[in-house]
Short mmCIF file of C-alpha atoms in Angstrom, two decimals:
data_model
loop_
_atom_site.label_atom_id
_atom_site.label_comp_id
_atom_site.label_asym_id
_atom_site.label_seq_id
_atom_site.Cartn_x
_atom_site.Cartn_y
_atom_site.Cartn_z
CA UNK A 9 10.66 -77.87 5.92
CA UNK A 10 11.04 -79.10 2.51
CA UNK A 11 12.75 -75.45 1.44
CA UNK A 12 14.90 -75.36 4.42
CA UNK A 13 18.77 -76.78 4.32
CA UNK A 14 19.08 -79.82 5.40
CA UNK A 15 20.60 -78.86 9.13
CA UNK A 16 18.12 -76.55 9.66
CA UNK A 17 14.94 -78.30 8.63
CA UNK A 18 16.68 -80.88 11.00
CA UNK A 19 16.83 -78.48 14.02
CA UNK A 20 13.50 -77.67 13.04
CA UNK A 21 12.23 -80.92 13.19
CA UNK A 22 13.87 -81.40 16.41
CA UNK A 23 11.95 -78.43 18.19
CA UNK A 24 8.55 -79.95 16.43
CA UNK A 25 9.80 -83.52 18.34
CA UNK A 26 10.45 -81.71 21.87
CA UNK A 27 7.42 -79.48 21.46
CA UNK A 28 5.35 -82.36 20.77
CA UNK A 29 6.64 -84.84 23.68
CA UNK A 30 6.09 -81.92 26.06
CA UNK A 31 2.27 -81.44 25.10
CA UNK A 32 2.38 -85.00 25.28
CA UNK A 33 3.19 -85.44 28.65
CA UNK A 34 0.99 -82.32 30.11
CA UNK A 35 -1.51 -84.34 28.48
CA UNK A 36 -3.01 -81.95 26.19
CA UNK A 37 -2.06 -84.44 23.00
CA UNK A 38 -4.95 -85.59 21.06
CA UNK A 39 -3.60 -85.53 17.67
CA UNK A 40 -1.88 -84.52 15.00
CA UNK A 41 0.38 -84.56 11.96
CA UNK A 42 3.13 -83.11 9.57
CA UNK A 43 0.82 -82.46 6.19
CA UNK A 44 3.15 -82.79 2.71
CA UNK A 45 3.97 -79.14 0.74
CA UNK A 46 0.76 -78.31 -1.17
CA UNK A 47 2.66 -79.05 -4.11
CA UNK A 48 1.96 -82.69 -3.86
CA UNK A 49 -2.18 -82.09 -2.80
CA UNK A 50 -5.12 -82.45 -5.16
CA UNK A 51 -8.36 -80.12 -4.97
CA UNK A 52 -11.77 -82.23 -5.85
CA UNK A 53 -14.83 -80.94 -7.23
CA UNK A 54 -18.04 -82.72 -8.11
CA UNK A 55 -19.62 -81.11 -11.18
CA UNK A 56 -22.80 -82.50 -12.52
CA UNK A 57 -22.20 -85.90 -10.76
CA UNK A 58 -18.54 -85.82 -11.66
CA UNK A 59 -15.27 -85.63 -9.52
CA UNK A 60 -13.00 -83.20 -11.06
CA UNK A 61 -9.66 -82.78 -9.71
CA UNK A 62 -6.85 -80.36 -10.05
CA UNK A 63 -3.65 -80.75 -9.01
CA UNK A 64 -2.64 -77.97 -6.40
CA UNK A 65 -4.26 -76.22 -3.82
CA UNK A 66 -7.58 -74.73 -4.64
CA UNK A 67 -6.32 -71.08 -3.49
CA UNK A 68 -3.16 -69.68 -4.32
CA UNK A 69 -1.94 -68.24 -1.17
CA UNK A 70 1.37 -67.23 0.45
CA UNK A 71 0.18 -68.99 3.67
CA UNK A 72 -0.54 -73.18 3.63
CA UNK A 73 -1.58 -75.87 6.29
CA UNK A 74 1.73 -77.59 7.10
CA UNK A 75 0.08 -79.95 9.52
CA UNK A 76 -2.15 -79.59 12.54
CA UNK A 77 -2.62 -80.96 16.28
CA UNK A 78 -5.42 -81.24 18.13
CA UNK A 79 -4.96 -80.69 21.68
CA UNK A 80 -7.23 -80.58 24.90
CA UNK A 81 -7.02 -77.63 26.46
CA UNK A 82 -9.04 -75.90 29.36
CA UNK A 83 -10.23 -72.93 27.54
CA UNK A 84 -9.12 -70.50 24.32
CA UNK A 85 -6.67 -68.82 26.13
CA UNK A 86 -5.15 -71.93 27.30
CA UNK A 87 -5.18 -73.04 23.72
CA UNK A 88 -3.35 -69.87 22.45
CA UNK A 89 -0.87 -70.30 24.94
CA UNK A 90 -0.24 -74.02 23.66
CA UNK A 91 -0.14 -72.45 20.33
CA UNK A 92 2.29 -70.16 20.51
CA UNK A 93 4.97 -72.80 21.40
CA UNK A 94 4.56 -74.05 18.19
CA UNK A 95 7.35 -73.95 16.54
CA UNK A 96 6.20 -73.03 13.19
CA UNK A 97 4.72 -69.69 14.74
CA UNK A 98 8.14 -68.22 14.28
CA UNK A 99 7.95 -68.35 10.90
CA UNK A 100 4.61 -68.14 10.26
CA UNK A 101 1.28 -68.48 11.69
CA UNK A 102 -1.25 -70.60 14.00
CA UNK A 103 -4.52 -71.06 13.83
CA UNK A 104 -6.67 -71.88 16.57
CA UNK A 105 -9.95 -73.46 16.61
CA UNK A 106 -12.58 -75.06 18.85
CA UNK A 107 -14.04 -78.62 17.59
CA UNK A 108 -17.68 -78.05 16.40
CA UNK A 109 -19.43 -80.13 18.97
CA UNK A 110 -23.51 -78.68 17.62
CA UNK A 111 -25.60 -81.88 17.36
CA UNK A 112 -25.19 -81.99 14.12
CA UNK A 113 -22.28 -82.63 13.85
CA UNK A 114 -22.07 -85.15 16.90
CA UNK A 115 -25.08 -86.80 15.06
CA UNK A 116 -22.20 -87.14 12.13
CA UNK A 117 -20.77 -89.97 14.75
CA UNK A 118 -17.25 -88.47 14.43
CA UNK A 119 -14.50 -89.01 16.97
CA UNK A 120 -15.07 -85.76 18.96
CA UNK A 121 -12.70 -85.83 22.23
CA UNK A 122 -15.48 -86.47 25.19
CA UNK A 123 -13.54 -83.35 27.54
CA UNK A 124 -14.54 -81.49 24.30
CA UNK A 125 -18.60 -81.98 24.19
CA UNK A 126 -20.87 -79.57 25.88
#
């Protein structure tokens, strides 16, 4: 929103607010937040034992995470339709993926939504 004039990244941020009140109260909210432009993001690599960082995104790319939500939905399709609301998806695009819930992972101990686990 950071390129957009200031009314429209405004209106913009107004359909982000509605869209996310209205996922709120279906009750499909888990998560989620606005990410800054990748401008201000550093890339880490350990080398040898050593953290090396670079400022920037590790890929250059026309396409960039501007934030994420996790939601709770029912099944994939249920997801894609929640998805497609976004607002961003106008502009750009989605992407939509499941929570990796192998026991590996839910050995890790992370906070993995309980409707979510097999």
């Amino acid at each position: 929103m950071e390129h957009m004039p200031a009314a429209d990244a405004e209106a913009h941020f107004q359909e982000y607010l509605e869209f996310t009140e209205r996922i709120k109260a279906n009750g499909n909210f888990v998560g989620g937040n606005r990410l800054k432009p990748c401008s201000t993001a550093v890339t880490v690599r350990m080398r040898d034992g050593k953290a090396i960082t670079n400022d920037g995104p590790f890929a250059e790319t026309k396409e960039q995470v501007g934030g994420y939500y996790l939601i709770e939905a029912k099944n994939l399709d249920e997801a894609i339709q929640i998805a497609s609301r976004i607002p961003g998806a106008r502009y750009g695009c989605v992407e939509v993926r499941p929570i990796a819930d192998d026991p590996q992972t839910l050995a890790l101990g992370l906070d993995v939504p309980t409707p979510l686990r097999s």
